[in-house]
Amino acid sequence: MKRPGWDEYYLLIAFAVASRGECTRRRVGAVIVRDQAIIATGYNGAPAGELSCLDGHCPRAFSDVAPGVGYAASGCNVIHAEANALLRAGRERSMGATLYTTCTPCELCRPLVKAAGIIRVVISEGDGYRDMEGL
């Protein structure tokens, strides 16, 4: 039995976190790790106390808008997994950390990740993973 390396291990946890996602189109998970300790996790979902796609509330779920395009125009209120993890971690704890995520951060999350002080992003890809270039 082969033991997974750290990157595989944290990506497996990100997929477990994604299972809590509230979007009917795509479930995404994120894990922030510093010094081999999990600082925070996040999944995509509605703000606390608000109805989500799983409640039948999201107009985007029933639209034909392409993923990653037209969030505001479709009425989507979901907070992305990366943003949720960053909110839970805070900037002080995120400084120098690694973000593991089940998909590539969008153009809205990328500057948040950089501003939080994350120094490495590892993204699930096919049967493996890759480091995100050009944060």
PDB file of C-alpha atoms in Angstrom:
ATOM      1  CA  MET A   1       0.000   0.000   0.000  1.00  0.00           C
ATOM      2  CA  LYS A   2       1.521   3.287  -1.140  1.00  0.00           C
ATOM      3  CA  ARG A   3       1.224   6.249   1.173  1.00  0.00           C
ATOM      4  CA  PRO A   4       0.193   9.493  -0.620  1.00  0.00           C
ATOM      5  CA  GLY A   5       2.575  12.425  -0.663  1.00  0.00           C
ATOM      6  CA  TRP A   6       1.560  15.666   1.028  1.00  0.00           C
ATOM      7  CA  ASP A   7       0.175  17.259  -2.141  1.00  0.00           C
ATOM      8  CA  GLU A   8      -1.990  14.226  -2.937  1.00  0.00           C
ATOM      9  CA  TYR A   9      -3.111  14.027   0.697  1.00  0.00           C
ATOM     10  CA  TYR A  10      -4.292  17.643   0.854  1.00  0.00           C
ATOM     11  CA  LEU A  11      -5.981  17.368  -2.558  1.00  0.00           C
ATOM     12  CA  LEU A  12      -7.896  14.321  -1.333  1.00  0.00           C
ATOM     13  CA  ILE A  13      -9.070  16.441   1.597  1.00  0.00           C
ATOM     14  CA  ALA A  14     -10.066  19.222  -0.838  1.00  0.00           C
ATOM     15  CA  PHE A  15     -12.274  16.718  -2.691  1.00  0.00           C
ATOM     16  CA  ALA A  16     -13.880  15.672   0.592  1.00  0.00           C
ATOM     17  CA  VAL A  17     -14.536  19.350   1.370  1.00  0.00           C
ATOM     18  CA  ALA A  18     -16.019  19.815  -2.128  1.00  0.00           C
ATOM     19  CA  SER A  19     -18.653  17.205  -1.311  1.00  0.00           C
ATOM     20  CA  ARG A  20     -20.259  19.852   0.950  1.00  0.00           C
ATOM     21  CA  GLY A  21     -20.580  22.285  -1.992  1.00  0.00           C
ATOM     22  CA  GLU A  22     -23.999  23.780  -2.581  1.00  0.00           C
ATOM     23  CA  CYS A  23     -23.795  24.443  -6.315  1.00  0.00           C
ATOM     24  CA  THR A  24     -25.700  22.039  -8.556  1.00  0.00           C
ATOM     25  CA  ARG A  25     -23.411  22.804 -11.521  1.00  0.00           C
ATOM     26  CA  ARG A  26     -20.015  22.196  -9.873  1.00  0.00           C
ATOM     27  CA  ARG A  27     -18.789  21.411  -6.379  1.00  0.00           C
ATOM     28  CA  VAL A  28     -15.405  22.881  -5.500  1.00  0.00           C
ATOM     29  CA  GLY A  29     -13.239  22.432  -2.418  1.00  0.00           C
ATOM     30  CA  ALA A  30     -10.232  24.351  -1.112  1.00  0.00           C
ATOM     31  CA  VAL A  31      -7.773  23.699   1.705  1.00  0.00           C
ATOM     32  CA  ILE A  32      -5.233  26.189   3.052  1.00  0.00           C
ATOM     33  CA  VAL A  33      -2.138  24.586   4.583  1.00  0.00           C
ATOM     34  CA  ARG A  34       0.842  26.114   6.362  1.00  0.00           C
ATOM     35  CA  ASP A  35       3.669  24.135   7.943  1.00  0.00           C
ATOM     36  CA  GLN A  36       1.847  20.851   7.178  1.00  0.00           C
ATOM     37  CA  ALA A  37      -1.192  21.968   9.206  1.00  0.00           C
ATOM     38  CA  ILE A  38      -4.633  22.724   7.805  1.00  0.00           C
ATOM     39  CA  ILE A  39      -5.454  26.362   8.498  1.00  0.00           C
ATOM     40  CA  ALA A  40      -8.909  26.453   6.874  1.00  0.00           C
ATOM     41  CA  THR A  41     -11.174  24.772   4.359  1.00  0.00           C
ATOM     42  CA  GLY A  42     -13.877  26.147   2.095  1.00  0.00           C
ATOM     43  CA  TYR A  43     -16.439  24.987  -0.416  1.00  0.00           C
ATOM     44  CA  ASN A  44     -18.632  26.886  -2.842  1.00  0.00           C
ATOM     45  CA  GLY A  45     -21.961  27.847  -1.382  1.00  0.00           C
ATOM     46  CA  ALA A  46     -24.423  30.561  -0.462  1.00  0.00           C
ATOM     47  CA  PRO A  47     -23.612  33.005   2.323  1.00  0.00           C
ATOM     48  CA  ALA A  48     -24.510  31.666   5.777  1.00  0.00           C
ATOM     49  CA  GLY A  49     -28.238  31.846   6.432  1.00  0.00           C
ATOM     50  CA  GLU A  50     -29.212  32.291   2.768  1.00  0.00           C
ATOM     51  CA  LEU A  51     -30.884  29.770   0.495  1.00  0.00           C
ATOM     52  CA  SER A  52     -28.604  27.882  -1.870  1.00  0.00           C
ATOM     53  CA  CYS A  53     -28.851  25.989  -5.148  1.00  0.00           C
ATOM     54  CA  LEU A  54     -29.631  22.854  -3.163  1.00  0.00           C
ATOM     55  CA  ASP A  55     -32.739  24.645  -1.873  1.00  0.00           C
ATOM     56  CA  GLY A  56     -33.766  25.373  -5.479  1.00  0.00           C
ATOM     57  CA  HIS A  57     -32.897  29.058  -5.074  1.00  0.00           C
ATOM     58  CA  CYS A  58     -30.126  29.690  -7.606  1.00  0.00           C
ATOM     59  CA  PRO A  59     -31.294  31.049 -10.967  1.00  0.00           C
ATOM     60  CA  ARG A  60     -27.855  30.274 -12.452  1.00  0.00           C
ATOM     61  CA  ALA A  61     -28.415  26.545 -11.925  1.00  0.00           C
ATOM     62  CA  PHE A  62     -31.293  26.668 -14.383  1.00  0.00           C
ATOM     63  CA  SER A  63     -29.653  28.985 -16.893  1.00  0.00           C
ATOM     64  CA  ASP A  64     -27.491  28.145 -19.872  1.00  0.00           C
ATOM     65  CA  VAL A  65     -24.720  30.519 -18.777  1.00  0.00           C
ATOM     66  CA  ALA A  66     -21.283  28.943 -19.298  1.00  0.00           C
ATOM     67  CA  PRO A  67     -19.287  28.161 -16.131  1.00  0.00           C
ATOM     68  CA  GLY A  68     -17.128  31.120 -15.109  1.00  0.00           C
ATOM     69  CA  VAL A  69     -19.134  33.661 -17.105  1.00  0.00           C
ATOM     70  CA  GLY A  70     -21.904  36.045 -16.096  1.00  0.00           C
ATOM     71  CA  TYR A  71     -22.190  35.420 -12.356  1.00  0.00           C
ATOM     72  CA  ALA A  72     -23.776  38.784 -11.565  1.00  0.00           C
ATOM     73  CA  ALA A  73     -26.029  38.725 -14.614  1.00  0.00           C
ATOM     74  CA  SER A  74     -27.399  35.286 -13.703  1.00  0.00           C
ATOM     75  CA  GLY A  75     -28.197  36.233 -10.105  1.00  0.00           C
ATOM     76  CA  CYS A  76     -25.689  33.781  -8.615  1.00  0.00           C
ATOM     77  CA  ASN A  77     -24.971  34.466  -4.947  1.00  0.00           C
ATOM     78  CA  VAL A  78     -22.446  31.681  -4.340  1.00  0.00           C
ATOM     79  CA  ILE A  79     -19.163  32.370  -2.586  1.00  0.00           C
ATOM     80  CA  HIS A  80     -16.319  30.433  -4.195  1.00  0.00           C
ATOM     81  CA  ALA A  81     -14.448  27.752  -2.259  1.00  0.00           C
ATOM     82  CA  GLU A  82     -11.188  29.701  -2.299  1.00  0.00           C
ATOM     83  CA  ALA A  83     -12.857  32.848  -0.967  1.00  0.00           C
ATOM     84  CA  ASN A  84     -14.645  30.877   1.761  1.00  0.00           C
ATOM     85  CA  ALA A  85     -11.363  29.288   2.871  1.00  0.00           C
ATOM     86  CA  LEU A  86      -9.614  32.673   2.874  1.00  0.00           C
ATOM     87  CA  LEU A  87     -12.425  34.227   4.923  1.00  0.00           C
ATOM     88  CA  ARG A  88     -12.100  31.487   7.520  1.00  0.00           C
ATOM     89  CA  ALA A  89      -8.294  31.637   7.630  1.00  0.00           C
ATOM     90  CA  GLY A  90      -7.726  35.386   7.602  1.00  0.00           C
ATOM     91  CA  ARG A  91      -4.679  37.040   6.067  1.00  0.00           C
ATOM     92  CA  GLU A  92      -2.363  36.606   9.043  1.00  0.00           C
ATOM     93  CA  ARG A  93      -2.724  32.827   9.049  1.00  0.00           C
ATOM     94  CA  SER A  94      -2.656  32.618   5.219  1.00  0.00           C
ATOM     95  CA  MET A  95       0.715  34.344   4.856  1.00  0.00           C
ATOM     96  CA  GLY A  96       3.208  31.882   3.363  1.00  0.00           C
ATOM     97  CA  ALA A  97       0.618  29.117   3.013  1.00  0.00           C
ATOM     98  CA  THR A  98      -0.330  26.765   0.187  1.00  0.00           C
ATOM     99  CA  LEU A  99      -3.833  26.581  -1.272  1.00  0.00           C
ATOM    100  CA  TYR A 100      -5.026  23.194  -2.537  1.00  0.00           C
ATOM    101  CA  THR A 101      -8.088  23.327  -4.766  1.00  0.00           C
ATOM    102  CA  THR A 102     -10.138  20.981  -6.897  1.00  0.00           C
ATOM    103  CA  CYS A 103     -10.170  23.407  -9.853  1.00  0.00           C
ATOM    104  CA  THR A 104      -8.284  26.435 -11.145  1.00  0.00           C
ATOM    105  CA  PRO A 105      -9.208  29.639  -9.269  1.00  0.00           C
ATOM    106  CA  CYS A 106     -11.228  32.054 -11.392  1.00  0.00           C
ATOM    107  CA  GLU A 107     -10.158  35.574 -12.323  1.00  0.00           C
ATOM    108  CA  LEU A 108     -12.052  36.960  -9.302  1.00  0.00           C
ATOM    109  CA  CYS A 109     -10.415  34.631  -6.754  1.00  0.00           C
ATOM    110  CA  ARG A 110      -6.840  34.915  -8.037  1.00  0.00           C
ATOM    111  CA  PRO A 111      -6.204  38.429  -6.688  1.00  0.00           C
ATOM    112  CA  LEU A 112      -7.791  37.433  -3.348  1.00  0.00           C
ATOM    113  CA  VAL A 113      -5.426  34.455  -3.089  1.00  0.00           C
ATOM    114  CA  LYS A 114      -2.425  36.654  -3.851  1.00  0.00           C
ATOM    115  CA  ALA A 115      -3.511  39.432  -1.471  1.00  0.00           C
ATOM    116  CA  ALA A 116      -3.957  36.885   1.329  1.00  0.00           C
ATOM    117  CA  GLY A 117      -0.274  35.994   1.104  1.00  0.00           C
ATOM    118  CA  ILE A 118      -0.707  32.507  -0.343  1.00  0.00           C
ATOM    119  CA  ILE A 119       2.625  31.588  -1.969  1.00  0.00           C
ATOM    120  CA  ARG A 120       1.686  28.346  -3.741  1.00  0.00           C
ATOM    121  CA  VAL A 121      -1.476  27.005  -5.363  1.00  0.00           C
ATOM    122  CA  VAL A 122      -1.841  23.296  -6.151  1.00  0.00           C
ATOM    123  CA  ILE A 123      -4.673  22.326  -8.493  1.00  0.00           C
ATOM    124  CA  SER A 124      -6.143  18.903  -9.153  1.00  0.00           C
ATOM    125  CA  GLU A 125      -5.673  17.936 -12.778  1.00  0.00           C
ATOM    126  CA  GLY A 126      -6.741  14.644 -14.315  1.00  0.00           C
ATOM    127  CA  ASP A 127      -5.178  11.824 -12.346  1.00  0.00           C
ATOM    128  CA  GLY A 128      -2.644  14.140 -10.709  1.00  0.00           C
ATOM    129  CA  TYR A 129      -2.016  17.750  -9.824  1.00  0.00           C
ATOM    130  CA  ARG A 130      -0.043  20.782 -10.907  1.00  0.00           C
ATOM    131  CA  ASP A 131       1.272  23.985  -9.413  1.00  0.00           C
ATOM    132  CA  MET A 132      -0.521  27.073 -10.667  1.00  0.00           C
ATOM    133  CA  GLU A 133       1.821  29.437 -12.478  1.00  0.00           C
ATOM    134  CA  GLY A 134       1.743  33.221 -12.214  1.00  0.00           C
ATOM    135  CA  LEU A 135      -0.221  34.008  -9.104  1.00  0.00           C
TER     136      LEU A 135
END
